[in-house]
Short mmCIF file of C-alpha atoms in Angstrom, two decimals:
data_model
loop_
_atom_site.label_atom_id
_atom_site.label_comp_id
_atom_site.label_asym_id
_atom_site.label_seq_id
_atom_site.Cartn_x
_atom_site.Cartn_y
_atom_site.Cartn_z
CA UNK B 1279 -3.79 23.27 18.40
CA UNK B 1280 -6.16 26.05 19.08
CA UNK B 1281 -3.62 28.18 21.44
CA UNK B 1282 -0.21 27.83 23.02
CA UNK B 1283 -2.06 26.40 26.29
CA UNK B 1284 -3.68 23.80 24.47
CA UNK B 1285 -0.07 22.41 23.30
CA UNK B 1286 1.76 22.83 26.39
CA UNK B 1287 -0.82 20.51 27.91
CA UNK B 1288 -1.33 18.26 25.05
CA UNK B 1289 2.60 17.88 25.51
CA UNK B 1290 2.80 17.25 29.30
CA UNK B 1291 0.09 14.35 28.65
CA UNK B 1292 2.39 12.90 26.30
CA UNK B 1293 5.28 13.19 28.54
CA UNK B 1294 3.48 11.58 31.53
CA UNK B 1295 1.96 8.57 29.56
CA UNK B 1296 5.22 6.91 30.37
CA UNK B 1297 8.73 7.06 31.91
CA UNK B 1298 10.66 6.40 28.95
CA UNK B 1299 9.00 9.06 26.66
CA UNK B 1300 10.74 12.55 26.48
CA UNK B 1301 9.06 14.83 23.95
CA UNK B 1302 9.62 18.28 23.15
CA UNK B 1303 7.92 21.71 21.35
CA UNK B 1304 9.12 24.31 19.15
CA UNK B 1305 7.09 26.95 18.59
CA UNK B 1306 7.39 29.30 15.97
CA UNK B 1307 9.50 32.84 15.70
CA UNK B 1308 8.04 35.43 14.00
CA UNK B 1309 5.34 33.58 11.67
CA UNK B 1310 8.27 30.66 11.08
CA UNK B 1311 9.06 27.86 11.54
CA UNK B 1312 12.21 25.53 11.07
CA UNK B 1313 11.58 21.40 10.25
CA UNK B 1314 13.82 18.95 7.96
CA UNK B 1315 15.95 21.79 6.53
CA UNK B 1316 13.13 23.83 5.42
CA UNK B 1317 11.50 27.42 6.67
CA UNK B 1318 7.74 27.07 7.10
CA UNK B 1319 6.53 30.74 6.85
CA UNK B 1320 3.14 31.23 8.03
CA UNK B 1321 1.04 33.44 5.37
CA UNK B 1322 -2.31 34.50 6.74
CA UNK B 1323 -4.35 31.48 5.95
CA UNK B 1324 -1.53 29.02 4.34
CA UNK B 1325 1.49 28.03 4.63
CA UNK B 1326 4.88 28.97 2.61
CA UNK B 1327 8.08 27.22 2.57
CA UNK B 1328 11.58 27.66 1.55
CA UNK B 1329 14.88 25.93 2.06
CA UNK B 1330 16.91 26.08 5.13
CA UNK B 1331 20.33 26.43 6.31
CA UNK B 1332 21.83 26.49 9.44
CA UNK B 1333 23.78 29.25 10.50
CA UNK B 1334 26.75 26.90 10.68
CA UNK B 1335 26.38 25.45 6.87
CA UNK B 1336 29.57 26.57 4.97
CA UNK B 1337 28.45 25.22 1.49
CA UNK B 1338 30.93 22.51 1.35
CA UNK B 1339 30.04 20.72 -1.54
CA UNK B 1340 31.80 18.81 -4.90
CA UNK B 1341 34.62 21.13 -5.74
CA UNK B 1342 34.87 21.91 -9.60
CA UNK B 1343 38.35 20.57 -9.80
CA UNK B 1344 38.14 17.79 -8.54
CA UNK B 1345 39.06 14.41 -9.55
CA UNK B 1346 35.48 13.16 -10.56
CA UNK B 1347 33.67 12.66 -13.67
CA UNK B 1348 31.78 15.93 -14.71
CA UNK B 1349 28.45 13.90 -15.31
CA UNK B 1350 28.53 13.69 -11.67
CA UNK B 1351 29.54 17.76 -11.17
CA UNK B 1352 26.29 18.11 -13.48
CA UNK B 1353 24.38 15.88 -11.54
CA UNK B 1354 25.42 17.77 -8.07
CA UNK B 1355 23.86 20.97 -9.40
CA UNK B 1356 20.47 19.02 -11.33
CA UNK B 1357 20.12 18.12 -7.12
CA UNK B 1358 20.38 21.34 -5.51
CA UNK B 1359 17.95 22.82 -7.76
CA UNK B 1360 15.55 19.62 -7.79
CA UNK B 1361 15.48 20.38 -4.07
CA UNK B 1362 15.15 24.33 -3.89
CA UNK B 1363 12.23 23.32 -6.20
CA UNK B 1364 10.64 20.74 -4.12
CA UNK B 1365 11.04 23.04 -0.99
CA UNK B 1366 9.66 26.25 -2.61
CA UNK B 1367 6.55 27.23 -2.75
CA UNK B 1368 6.64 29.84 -4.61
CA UNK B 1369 8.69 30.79 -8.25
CA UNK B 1370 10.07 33.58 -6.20
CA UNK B 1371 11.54 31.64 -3.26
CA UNK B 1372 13.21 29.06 -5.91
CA UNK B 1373 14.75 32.51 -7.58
CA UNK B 1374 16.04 33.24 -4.70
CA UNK B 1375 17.32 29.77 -3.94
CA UNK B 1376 19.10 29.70 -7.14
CA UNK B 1377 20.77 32.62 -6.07
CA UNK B 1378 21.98 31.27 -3.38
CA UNK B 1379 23.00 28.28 -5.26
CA UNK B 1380 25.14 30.52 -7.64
CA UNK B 1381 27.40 31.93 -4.89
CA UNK B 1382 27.74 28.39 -3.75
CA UNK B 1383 29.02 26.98 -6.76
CA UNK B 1384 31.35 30.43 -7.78
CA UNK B 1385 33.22 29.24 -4.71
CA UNK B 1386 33.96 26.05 -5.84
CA UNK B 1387 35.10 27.19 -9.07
CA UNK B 1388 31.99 26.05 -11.21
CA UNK B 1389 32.12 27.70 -14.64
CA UNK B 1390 29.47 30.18 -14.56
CA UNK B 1391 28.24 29.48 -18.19
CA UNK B 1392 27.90 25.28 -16.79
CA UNK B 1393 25.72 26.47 -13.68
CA UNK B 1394 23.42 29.16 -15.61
CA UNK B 1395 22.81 26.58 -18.75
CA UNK B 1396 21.71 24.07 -15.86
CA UNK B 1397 19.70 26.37 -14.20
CA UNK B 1398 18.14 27.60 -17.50
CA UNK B 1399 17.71 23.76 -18.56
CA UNK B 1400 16.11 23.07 -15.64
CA UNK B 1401 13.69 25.69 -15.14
CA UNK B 1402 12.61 24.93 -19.24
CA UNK B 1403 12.02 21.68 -17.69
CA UNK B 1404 9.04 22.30 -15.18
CA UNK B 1405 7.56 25.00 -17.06
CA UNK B 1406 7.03 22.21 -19.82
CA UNK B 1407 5.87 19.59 -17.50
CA UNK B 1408 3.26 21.93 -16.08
CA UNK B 1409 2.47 22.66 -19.29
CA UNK B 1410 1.74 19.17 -20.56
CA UNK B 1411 0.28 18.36 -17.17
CA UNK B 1412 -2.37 21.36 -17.90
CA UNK B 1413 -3.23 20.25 -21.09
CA UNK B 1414 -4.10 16.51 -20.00
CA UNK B 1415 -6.31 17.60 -17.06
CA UNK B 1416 -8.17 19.26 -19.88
CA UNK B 1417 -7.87 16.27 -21.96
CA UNK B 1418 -11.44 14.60 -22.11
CA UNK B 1419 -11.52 10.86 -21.11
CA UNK B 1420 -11.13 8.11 -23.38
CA UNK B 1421 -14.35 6.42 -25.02
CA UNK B 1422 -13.86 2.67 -23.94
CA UNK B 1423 -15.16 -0.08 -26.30
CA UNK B 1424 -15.60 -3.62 -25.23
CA UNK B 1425 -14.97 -6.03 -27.98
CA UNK B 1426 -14.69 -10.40 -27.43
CA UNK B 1427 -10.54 -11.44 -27.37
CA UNK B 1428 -10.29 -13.23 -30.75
CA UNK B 1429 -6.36 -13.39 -31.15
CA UNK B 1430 -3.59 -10.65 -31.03
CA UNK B 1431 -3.14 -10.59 -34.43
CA UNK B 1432 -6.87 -9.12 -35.07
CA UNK B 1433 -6.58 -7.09 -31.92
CA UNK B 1434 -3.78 -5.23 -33.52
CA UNK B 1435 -5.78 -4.54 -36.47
CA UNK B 1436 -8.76 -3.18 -34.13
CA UNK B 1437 -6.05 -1.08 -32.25
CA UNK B 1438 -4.46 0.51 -35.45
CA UNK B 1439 -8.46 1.06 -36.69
CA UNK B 1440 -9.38 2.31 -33.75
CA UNK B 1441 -6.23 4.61 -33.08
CA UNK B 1442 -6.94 6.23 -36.75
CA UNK B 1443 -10.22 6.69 -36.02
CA UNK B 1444 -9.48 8.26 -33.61
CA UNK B 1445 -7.63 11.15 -34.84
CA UNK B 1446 -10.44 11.70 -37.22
CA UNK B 1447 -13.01 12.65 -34.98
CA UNK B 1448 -10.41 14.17 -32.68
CA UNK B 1449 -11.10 11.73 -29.51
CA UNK B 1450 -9.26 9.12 -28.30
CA UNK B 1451 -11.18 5.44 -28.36
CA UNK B 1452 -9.29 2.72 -26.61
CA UNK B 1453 -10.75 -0.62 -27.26
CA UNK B 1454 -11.15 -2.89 -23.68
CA UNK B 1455 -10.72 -6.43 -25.16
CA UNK B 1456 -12.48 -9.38 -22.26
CA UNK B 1457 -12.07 -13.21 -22.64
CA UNK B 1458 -14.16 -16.26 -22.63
CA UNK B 1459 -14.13 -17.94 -19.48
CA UNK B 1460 -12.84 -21.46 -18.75
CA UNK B 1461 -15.92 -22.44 -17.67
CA UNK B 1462 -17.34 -21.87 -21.23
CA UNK B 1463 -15.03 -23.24 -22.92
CA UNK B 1464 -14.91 -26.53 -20.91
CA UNK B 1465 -18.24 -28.03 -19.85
CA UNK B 1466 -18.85 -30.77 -16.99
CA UNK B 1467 -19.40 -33.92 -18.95
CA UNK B 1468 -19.85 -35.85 -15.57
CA UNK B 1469 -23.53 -35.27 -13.20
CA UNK B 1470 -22.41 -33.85 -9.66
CA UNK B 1471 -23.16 -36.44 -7.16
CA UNK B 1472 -26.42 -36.25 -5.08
CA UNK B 1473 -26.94 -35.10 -1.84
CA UNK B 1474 -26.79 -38.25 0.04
CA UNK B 1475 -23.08 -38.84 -1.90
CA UNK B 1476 -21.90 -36.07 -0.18
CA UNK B 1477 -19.49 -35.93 3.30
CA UNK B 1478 -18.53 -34.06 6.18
CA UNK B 1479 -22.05 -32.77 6.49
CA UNK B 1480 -24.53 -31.67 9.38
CA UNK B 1481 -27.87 -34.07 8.73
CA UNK B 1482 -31.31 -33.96 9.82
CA UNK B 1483 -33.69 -36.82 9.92
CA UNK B 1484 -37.28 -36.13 10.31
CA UNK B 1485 -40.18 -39.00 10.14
CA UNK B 1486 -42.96 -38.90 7.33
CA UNK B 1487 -45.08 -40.83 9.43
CA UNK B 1488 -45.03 -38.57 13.26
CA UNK B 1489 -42.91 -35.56 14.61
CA UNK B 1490 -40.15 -37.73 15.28
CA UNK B 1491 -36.91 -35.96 14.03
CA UNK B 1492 -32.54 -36.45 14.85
CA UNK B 1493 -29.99 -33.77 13.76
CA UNK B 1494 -26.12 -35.40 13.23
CA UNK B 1495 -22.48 -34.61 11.88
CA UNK B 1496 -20.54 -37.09 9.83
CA UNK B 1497 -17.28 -37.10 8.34
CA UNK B 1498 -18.09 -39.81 5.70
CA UNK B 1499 -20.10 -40.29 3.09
CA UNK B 1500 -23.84 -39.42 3.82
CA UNK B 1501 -25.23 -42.58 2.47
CA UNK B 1502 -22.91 -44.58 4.36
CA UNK B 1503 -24.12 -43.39 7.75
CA UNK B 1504 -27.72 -43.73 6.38
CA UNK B 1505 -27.19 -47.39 6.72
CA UNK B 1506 -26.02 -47.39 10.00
CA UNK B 1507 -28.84 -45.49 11.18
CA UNK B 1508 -30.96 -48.23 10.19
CA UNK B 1509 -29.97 -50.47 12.78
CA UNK B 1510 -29.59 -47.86 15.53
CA UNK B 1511 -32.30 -45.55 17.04
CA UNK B 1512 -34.15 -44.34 14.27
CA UNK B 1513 -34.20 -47.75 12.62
CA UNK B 1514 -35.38 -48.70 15.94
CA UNK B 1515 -38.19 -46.23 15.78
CA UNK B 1516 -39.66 -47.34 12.28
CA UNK B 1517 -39.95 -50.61 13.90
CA UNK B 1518 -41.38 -50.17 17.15
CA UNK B 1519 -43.82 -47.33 16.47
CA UNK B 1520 -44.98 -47.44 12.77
CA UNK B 1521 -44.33 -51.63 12.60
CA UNK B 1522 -42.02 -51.02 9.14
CA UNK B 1523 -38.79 -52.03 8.26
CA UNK B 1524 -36.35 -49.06 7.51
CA UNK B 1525 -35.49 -50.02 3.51
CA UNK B 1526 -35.77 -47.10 1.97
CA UNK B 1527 -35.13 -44.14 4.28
CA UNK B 1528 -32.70 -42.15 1.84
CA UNK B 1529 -35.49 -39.32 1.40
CA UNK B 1530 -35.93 -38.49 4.98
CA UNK B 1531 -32.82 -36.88 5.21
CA UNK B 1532 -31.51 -33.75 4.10
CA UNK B 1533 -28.41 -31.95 4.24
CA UNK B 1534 -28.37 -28.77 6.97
#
């Protein structure tokens, strides 16, 4: 929204667009911003975020001594800092996260050396990921090579070949292997049918001898209705106006 007016409107239009709807606006105090446990902190032009506690929170969490496995005491603390992380935008609002985090856990008796190796672990962790992620996005794309499915037994071979080949030139060369189609490997024996074989077709039926023409529908076989039509109307008009007997009237029709 452009200005505080612009919301406060934009929020009584929502309010009025029906009885049952009741929605409300929280507007920010001092450049922030609280939403889902997390402090939006308005930066100039962008946008900076952090993790959020309410006032109330007392850090009630796993205590050390309890009677639970420690895999899952580990796995408390992996979860904390997985979510300072994902709520952080910045290396220096995660420090200060895992601060926090620190004092947390010293209250519940966690072993200092157990929370700073997971912390240390963790952080070794993302700094590697970004590091491999970095050095794929510079990673050029693969050469493709199409190549005819024989078997998998030769495909292997062409994969091994192809994988030494490429560490040679220092590129990687994945081969794209594509398959015959049914089609060519089974051929109609058997001549499709012709057009007057066919059914459930819209017809037309236009005289060689004048303009005279009929358009029909049937659900049968074309050539079936063919011979009806030569004792109905059109049969009628072979006789009556050219003086012929419909016999062979097959190739004045065609399918629509």
């Amino acid at each position: 929204m452009p200005d505080l007016t612009a919301a406060s409107e934009f929020l009584t239009t929502l309010n009025e667009s029906h009885p049952s709807i009741n929605f409300t606006m929280e507007l920010e105090e001092n450049g922030k911003l609280l939403f889902l446990g997390m402090n939006v902190i308005r930066n100039g032009c962008r946008l900076d975020t952090t993790v959020y506690r309410k006032p109330t929170d007392t850090g009630l969490l796993l205590h050390y001594h309890s009677h639970v496995d420690a895999r899952y005491k580990r796995s408390l603390l992996n979860t904390m800092l997985n979510r300072a992380f994902k709520l952080s935008s910045t290396w220096k609002f995660f420090h200060e996260e895992c601060e926090r985090l620190k004092e947390i856990f010293s209250r519940l008796r966690y072993p200092d050396d157990l929370v700073q190796s997971t912390i240390r672990q963790f952080i070794e962790s993302k700094v590697s990921e970004d590091s491999h992620t970095q050095v794929a996005d510079k990673r050029e794309a693969p050469i493709r090579i199409v190549l005819p499915f024989k078997d998998q037994k030769s495909a292997k071979v062409v994969r091994k070949q192809l994988a030494d080949l490429s560490r040679k030139i220092n590129a990687d060369i994945s081969p794209v292997y594509t398959s015959r189609k049914i089609k060519d490997e089974i051929k109609v024996k058997e001549d499709k049918p012709p057009l007057v074989s066919q059914q459930c077709v819209v017809y037309s039926f236009q005289c060689s001898l004048c303009d005279a023409g009929y358009v029909g529908y049937t659900c049968r076989h074309l050539h079936q209705r063919i011979e009806e039509h030569k004792g109905s109307a059109i049969g009628n008009h072979l006789r009556e106006q050219h003086d012929m007997e419909p016999e062979d009237i097959a190739q004045s029709f065609r399918i629509l």
